[in-house]
mmCIF file with all atom_site columns, C-alpha atoms in Angstrom:
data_model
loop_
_atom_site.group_PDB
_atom_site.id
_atom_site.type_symbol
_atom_site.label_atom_id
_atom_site.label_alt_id
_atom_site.label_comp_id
_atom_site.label_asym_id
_atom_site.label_entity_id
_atom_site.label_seq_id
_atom_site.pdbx_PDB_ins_code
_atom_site.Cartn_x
_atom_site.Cartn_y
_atom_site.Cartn_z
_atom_site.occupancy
_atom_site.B_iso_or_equiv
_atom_site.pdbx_formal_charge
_atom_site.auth_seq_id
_atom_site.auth_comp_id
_atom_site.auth_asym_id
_atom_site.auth_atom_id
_atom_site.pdbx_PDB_model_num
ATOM 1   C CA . UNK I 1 1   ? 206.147 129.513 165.477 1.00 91.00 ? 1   UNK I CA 1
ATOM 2   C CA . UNK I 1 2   ? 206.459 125.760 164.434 1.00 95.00 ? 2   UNK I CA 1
ATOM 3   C CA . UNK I 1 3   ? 203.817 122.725 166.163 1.00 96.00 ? 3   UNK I CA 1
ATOM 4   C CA . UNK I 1 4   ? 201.795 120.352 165.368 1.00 97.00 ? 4   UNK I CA 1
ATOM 5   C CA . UNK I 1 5   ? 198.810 119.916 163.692 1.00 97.00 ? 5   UNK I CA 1
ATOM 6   C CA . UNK I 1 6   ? 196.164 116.854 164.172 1.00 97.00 ? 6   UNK I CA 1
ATOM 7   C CA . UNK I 1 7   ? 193.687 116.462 161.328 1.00 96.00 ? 7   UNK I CA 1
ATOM 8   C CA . UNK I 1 8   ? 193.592 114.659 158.303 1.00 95.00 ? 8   UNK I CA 1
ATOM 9   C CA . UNK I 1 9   ? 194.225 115.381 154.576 1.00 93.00 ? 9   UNK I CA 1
ATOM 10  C CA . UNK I 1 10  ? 195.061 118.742 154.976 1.00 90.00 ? 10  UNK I CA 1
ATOM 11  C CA . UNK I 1 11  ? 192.384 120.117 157.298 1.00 94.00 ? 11  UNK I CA 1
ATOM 12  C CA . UNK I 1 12  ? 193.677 121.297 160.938 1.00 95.00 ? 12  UNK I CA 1
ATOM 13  C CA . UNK I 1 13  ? 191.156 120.008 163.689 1.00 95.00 ? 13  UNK I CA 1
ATOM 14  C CA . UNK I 1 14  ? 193.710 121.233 166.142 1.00 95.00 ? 14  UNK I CA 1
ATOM 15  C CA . UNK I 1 15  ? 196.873 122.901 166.575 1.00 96.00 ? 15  UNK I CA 1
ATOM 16  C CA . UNK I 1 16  ? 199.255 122.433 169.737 1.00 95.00 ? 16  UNK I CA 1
ATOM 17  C CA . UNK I 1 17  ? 202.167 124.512 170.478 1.00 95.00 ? 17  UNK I CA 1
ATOM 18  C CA . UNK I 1 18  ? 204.925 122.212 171.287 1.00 96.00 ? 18  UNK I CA 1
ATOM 19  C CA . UNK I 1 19  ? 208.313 121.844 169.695 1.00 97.00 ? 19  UNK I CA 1
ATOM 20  C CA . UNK I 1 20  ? 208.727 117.999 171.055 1.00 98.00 ? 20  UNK I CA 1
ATOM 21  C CA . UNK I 1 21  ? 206.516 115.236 171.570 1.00 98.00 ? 21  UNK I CA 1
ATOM 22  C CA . UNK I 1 22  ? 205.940 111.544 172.898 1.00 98.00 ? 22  UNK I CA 1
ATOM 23  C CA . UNK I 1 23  ? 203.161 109.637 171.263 1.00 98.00 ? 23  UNK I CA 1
ATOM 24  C CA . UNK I 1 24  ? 201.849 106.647 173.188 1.00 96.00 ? 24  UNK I CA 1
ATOM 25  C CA . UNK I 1 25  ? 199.356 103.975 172.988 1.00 93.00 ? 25  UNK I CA 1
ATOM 26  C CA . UNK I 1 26  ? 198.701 100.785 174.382 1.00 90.00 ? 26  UNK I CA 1
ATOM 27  C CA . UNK I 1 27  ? 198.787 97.496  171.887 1.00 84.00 ? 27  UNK I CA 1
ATOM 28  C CA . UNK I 1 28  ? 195.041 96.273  171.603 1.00 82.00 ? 28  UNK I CA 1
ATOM 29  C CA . UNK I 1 29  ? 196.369 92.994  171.805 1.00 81.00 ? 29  UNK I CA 1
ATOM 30  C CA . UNK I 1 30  ? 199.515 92.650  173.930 1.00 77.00 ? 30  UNK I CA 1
ATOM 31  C CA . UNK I 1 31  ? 198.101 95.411  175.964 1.00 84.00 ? 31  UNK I CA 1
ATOM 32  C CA . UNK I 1 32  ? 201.433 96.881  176.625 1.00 86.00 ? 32  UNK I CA 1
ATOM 33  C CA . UNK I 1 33  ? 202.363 100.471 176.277 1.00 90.00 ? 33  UNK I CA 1
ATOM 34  C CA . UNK I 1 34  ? 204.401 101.916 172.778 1.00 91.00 ? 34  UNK I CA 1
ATOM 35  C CA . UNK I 1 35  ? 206.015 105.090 172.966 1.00 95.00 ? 35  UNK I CA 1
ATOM 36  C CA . UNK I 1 36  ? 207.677 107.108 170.345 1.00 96.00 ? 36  UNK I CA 1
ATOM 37  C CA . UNK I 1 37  ? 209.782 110.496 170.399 1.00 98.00 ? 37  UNK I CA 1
ATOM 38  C CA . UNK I 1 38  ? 209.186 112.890 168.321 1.00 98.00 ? 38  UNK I CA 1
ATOM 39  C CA . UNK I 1 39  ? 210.997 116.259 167.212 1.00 98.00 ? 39  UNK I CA 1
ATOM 40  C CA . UNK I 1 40  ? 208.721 118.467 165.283 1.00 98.00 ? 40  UNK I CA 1
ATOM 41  C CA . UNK I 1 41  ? 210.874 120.428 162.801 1.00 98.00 ? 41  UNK I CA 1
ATOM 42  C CA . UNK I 1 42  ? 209.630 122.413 159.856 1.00 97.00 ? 42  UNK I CA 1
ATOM 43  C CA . UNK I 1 43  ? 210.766 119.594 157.210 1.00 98.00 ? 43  UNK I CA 1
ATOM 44  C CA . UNK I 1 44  ? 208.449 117.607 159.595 1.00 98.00 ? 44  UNK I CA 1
ATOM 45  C CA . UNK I 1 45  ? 207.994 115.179 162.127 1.00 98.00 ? 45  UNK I CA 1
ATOM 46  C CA . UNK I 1 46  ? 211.579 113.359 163.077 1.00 98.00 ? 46  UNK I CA 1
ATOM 47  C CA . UNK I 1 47  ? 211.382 110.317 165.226 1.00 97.00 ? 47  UNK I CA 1
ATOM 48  C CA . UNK I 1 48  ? 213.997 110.031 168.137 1.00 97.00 ? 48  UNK I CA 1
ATOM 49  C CA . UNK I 1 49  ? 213.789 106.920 170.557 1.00 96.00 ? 49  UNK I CA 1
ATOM 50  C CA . UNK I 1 50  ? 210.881 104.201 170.145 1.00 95.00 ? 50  UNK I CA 1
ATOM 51  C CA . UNK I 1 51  ? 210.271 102.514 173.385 1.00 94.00 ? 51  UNK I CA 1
ATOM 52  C CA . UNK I 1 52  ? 208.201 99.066  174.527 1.00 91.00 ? 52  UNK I CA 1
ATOM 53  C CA . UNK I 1 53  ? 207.786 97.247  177.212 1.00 86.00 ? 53  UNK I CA 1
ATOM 54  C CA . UNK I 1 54  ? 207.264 93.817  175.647 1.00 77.00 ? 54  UNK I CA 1
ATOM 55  C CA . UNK I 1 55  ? 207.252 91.464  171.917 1.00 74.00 ? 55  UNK I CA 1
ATOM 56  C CA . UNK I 1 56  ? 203.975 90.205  170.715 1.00 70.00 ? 56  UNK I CA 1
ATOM 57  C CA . UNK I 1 57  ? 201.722 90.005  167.682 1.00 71.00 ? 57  UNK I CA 1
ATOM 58  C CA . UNK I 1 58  ? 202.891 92.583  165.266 1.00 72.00 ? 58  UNK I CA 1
ATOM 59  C CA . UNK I 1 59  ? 205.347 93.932  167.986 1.00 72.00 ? 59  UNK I CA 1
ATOM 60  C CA . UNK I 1 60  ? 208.979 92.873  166.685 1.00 81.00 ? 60  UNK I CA 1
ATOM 61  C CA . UNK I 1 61  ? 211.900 94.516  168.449 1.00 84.00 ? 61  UNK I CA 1
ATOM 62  C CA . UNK I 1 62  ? 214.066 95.697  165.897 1.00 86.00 ? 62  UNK I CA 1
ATOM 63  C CA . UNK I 1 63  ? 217.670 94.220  165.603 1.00 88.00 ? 63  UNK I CA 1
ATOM 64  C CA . UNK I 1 64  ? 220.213 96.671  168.054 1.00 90.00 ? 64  UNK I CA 1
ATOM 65  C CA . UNK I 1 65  ? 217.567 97.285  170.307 1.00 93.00 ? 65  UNK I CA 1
ATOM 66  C CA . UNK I 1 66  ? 218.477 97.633  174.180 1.00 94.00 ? 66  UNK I CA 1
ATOM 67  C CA . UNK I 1 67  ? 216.610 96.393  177.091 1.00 93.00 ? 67  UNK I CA 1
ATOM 68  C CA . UNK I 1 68  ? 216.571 98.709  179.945 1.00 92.00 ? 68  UNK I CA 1
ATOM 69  C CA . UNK I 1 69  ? 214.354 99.336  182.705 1.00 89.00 ? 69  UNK I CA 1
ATOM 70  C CA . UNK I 1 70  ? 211.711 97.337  181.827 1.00 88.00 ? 70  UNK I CA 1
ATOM 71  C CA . UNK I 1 71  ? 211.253 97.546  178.101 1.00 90.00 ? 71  UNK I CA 1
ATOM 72  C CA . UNK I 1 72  ? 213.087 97.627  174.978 1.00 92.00 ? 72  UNK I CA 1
ATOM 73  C CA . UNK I 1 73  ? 214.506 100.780 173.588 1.00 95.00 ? 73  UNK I CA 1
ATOM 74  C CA . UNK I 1 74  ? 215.569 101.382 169.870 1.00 94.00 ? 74  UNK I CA 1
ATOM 75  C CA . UNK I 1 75  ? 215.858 103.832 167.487 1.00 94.00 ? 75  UNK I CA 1
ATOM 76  C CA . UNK I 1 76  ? 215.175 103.753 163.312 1.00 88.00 ? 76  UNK I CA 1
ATOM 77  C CA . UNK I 1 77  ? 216.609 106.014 160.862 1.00 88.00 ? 77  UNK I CA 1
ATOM 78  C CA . UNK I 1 78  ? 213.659 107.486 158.706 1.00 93.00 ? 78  UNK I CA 1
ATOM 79  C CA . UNK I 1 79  ? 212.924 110.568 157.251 1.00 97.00 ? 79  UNK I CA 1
ATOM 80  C CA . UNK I 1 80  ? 210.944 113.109 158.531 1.00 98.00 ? 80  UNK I CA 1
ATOM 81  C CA . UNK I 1 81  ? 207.254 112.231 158.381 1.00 97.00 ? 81  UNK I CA 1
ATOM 82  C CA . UNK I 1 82  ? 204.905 114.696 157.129 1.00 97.00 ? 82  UNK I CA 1
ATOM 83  C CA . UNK I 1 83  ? 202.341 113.799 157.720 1.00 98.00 ? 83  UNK I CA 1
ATOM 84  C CA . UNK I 1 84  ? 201.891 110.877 160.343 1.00 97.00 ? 84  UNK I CA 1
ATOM 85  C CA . UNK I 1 85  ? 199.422 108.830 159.653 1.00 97.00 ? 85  UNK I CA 1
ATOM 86  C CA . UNK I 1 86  ? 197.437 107.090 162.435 1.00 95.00 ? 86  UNK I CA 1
ATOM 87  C CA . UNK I 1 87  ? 194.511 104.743 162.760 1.00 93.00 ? 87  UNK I CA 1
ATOM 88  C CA . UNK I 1 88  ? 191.922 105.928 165.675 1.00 94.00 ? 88  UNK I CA 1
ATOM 89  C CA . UNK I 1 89  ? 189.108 103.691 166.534 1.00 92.00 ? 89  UNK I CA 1
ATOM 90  C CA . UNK I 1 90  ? 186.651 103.087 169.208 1.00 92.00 ? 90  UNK I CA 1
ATOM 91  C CA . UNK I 1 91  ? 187.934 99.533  169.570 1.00 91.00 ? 91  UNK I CA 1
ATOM 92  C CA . UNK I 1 92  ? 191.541 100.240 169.386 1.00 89.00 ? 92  UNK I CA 1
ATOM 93  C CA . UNK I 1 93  ? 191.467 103.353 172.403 1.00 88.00 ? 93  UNK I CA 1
ATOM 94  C CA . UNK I 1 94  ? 192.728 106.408 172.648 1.00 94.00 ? 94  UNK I CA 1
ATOM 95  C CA . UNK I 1 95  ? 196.332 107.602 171.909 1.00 96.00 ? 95  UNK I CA 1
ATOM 96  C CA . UNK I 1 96  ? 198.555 109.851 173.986 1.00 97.00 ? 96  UNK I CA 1
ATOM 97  C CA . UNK I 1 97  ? 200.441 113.049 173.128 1.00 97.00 ? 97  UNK I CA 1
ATOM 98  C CA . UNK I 1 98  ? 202.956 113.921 176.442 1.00 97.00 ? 98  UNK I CA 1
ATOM 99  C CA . UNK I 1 99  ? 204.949 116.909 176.275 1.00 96.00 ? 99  UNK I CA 1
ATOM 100 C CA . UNK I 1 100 ? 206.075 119.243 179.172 1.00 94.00 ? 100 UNK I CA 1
ATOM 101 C CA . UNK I 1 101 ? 205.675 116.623 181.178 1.00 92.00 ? 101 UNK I CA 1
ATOM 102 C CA . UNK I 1 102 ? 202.617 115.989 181.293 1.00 95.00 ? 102 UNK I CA 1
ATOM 103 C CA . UNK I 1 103 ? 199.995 113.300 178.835 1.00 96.00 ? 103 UNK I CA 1
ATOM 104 C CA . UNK I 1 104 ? 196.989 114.245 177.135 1.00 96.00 ? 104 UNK I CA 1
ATOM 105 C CA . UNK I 1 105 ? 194.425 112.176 175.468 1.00 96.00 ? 105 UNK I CA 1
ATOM 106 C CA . UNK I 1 106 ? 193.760 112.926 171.983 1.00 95.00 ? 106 UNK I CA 1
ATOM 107 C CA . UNK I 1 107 ? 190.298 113.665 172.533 1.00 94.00 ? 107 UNK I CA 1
ATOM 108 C CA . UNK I 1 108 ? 191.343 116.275 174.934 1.00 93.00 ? 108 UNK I CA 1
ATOM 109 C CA . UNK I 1 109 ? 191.647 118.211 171.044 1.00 93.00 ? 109 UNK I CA 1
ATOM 110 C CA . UNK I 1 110 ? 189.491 115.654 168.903 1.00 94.00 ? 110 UNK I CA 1
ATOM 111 C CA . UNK I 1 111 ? 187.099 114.324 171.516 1.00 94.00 ? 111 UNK I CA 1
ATOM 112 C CA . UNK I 1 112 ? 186.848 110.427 171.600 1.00 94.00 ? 112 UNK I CA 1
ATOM 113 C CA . UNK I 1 113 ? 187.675 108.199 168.652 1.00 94.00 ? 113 UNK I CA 1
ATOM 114 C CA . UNK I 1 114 ? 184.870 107.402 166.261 1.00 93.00 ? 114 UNK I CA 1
ATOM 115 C CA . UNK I 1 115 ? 184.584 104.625 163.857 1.00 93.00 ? 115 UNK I CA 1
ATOM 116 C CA . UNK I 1 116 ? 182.908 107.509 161.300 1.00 93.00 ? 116 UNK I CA 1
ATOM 117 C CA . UNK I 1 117 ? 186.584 108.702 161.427 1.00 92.00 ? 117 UNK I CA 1
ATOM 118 C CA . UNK I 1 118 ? 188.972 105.624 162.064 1.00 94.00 ? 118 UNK I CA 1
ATOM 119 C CA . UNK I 1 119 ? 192.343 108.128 160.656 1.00 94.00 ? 119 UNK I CA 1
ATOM 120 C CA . UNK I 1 120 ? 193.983 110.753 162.211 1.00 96.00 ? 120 UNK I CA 1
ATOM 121 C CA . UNK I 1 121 ? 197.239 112.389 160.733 1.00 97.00 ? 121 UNK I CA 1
ATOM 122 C CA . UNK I 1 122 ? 200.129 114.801 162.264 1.00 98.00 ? 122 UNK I CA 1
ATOM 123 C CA . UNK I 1 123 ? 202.071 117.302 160.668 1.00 98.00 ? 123 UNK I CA 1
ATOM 124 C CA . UNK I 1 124 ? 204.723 119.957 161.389 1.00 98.00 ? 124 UNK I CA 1
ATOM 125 C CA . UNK I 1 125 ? 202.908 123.609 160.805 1.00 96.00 ? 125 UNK I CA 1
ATOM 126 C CA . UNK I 1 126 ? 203.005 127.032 161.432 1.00 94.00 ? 126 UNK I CA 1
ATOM 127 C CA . UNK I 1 127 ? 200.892 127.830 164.126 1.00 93.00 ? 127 UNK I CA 1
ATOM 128 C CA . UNK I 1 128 ? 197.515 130.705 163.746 1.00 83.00 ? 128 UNK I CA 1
ATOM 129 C CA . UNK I 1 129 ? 199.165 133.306 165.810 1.00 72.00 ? 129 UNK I CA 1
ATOM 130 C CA . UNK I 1 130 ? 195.356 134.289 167.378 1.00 54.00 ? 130 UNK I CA 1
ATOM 131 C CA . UNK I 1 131 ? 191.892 132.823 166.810 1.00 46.00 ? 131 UNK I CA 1
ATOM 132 C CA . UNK I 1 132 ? 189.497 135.338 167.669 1.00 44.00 ? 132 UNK I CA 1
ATOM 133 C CA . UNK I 1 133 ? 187.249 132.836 169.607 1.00 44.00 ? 133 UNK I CA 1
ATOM 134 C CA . UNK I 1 134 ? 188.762 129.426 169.610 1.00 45.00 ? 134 UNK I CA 1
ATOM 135 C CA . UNK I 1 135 ? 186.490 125.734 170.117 1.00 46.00 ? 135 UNK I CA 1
ATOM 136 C CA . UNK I 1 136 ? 187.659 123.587 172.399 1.00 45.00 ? 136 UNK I CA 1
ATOM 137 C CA . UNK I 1 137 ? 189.172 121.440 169.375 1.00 47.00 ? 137 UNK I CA 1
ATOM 138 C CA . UNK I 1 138 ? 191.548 124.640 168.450 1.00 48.00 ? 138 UNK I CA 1
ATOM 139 C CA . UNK I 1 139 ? 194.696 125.280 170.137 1.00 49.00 ? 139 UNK I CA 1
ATOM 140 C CA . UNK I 1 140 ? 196.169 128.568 169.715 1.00 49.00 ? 140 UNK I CA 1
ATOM 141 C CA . UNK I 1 141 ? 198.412 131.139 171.217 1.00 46.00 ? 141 UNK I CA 1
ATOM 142 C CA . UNK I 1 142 ? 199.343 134.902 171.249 1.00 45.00 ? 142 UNK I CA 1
ATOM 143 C CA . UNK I 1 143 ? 202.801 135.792 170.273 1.00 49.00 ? 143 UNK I CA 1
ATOM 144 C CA . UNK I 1 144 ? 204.743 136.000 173.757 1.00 52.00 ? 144 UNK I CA 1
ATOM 145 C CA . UNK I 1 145 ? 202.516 134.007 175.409 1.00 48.00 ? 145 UNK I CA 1
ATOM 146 C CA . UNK I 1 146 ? 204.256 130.250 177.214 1.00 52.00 ? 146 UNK I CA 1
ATOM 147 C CA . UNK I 1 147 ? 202.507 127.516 175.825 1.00 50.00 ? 147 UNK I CA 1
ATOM 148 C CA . UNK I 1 148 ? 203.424 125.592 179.006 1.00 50.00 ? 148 UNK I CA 1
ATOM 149 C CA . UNK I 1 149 ? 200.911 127.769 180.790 1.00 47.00 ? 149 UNK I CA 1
ATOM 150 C CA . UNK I 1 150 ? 198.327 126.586 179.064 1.00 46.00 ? 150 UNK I CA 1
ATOM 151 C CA . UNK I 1 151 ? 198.354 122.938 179.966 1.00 44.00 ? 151 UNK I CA 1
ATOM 152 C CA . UNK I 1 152 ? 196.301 123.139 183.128 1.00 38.00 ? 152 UNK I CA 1
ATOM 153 C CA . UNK I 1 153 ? 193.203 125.224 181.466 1.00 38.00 ? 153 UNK I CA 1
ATOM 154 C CA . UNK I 1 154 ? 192.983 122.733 178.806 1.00 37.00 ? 154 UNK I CA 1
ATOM 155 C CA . UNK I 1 155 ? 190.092 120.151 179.124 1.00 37.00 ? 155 UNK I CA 1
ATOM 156 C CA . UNK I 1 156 ? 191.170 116.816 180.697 1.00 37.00 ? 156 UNK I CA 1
ATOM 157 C CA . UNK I 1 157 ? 194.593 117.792 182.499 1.00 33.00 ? 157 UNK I CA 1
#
């Protein structure tokens, strides 16, 4: 089975079973919310719809984007990314990774951000089928097993 896979050059710090994604954060600046769609696929990580709800410092709205309910919706034509690369600082907050309805911090995987480790990268991978006794910063499933029901044991739901 195909997911995604937080950690950085290589190394998996977490693995979560989901075949879809939004990843969301708030500017530090503007202090508006960013979303982005993504599809994870096994040539990796394919961006849908980008949305924002406002313009600002390093925020420009690409040309053909649409304004609807409240913030501006586009979409860019870009390869799959594998891996996404991410800054995660202290000072900049947390990110967001919603799927089945539901958001989760990234520390509910990483814990909080640290300025030790200000980068953070996500990948398309095939998920470890079992981990005999899995951390609370592993994600991991038995074949068969709905990875929707796992959402409300995980820390921070």
């Amino acid at each position: 089975m195909i997911g995604l896979c937080l950690g950085l050059a290589g190394t998996v710090w977490a693995q979560v079973p989901t075949p879809a994604f939004t990843l969301a954060w708030t500017h530090t600046i503007e202090k508006v919310r960013w979303e982005e769609d993504y599809r994870v696929t096994p040539e990796g990580l394919v961006l849908g719809e980008a949305r924002v709800k406002g313009s600002g410092a390093g925020m420009e709205i690409p040309d053909g984007a649409q304004l609807r309910e409240g913030g501006w919706h586009y979409q860019r034509q870009l390869p799959p990314l594998q891996p996404l690369r991410l800054g995660r600082t202290p000072e900049a907050g947390d990110y967001q990774l919603c799927f089945n309805q539901h958001c989760h911090w990234m520390s509910t995987w990483l814990g909080p951000p640290q300025a030790s480790q200000p980068a953070l990268e996500l990948w398309s991978c095939e998920l470890a089928t079992y981990i005999a006794q899995p951390s609370a910063s592993q994600i991991a499933i038995k074949p068969g097993t709905d990875p929707s029901s796992l959402v409300a044991d995980w820390p921070g739901c």
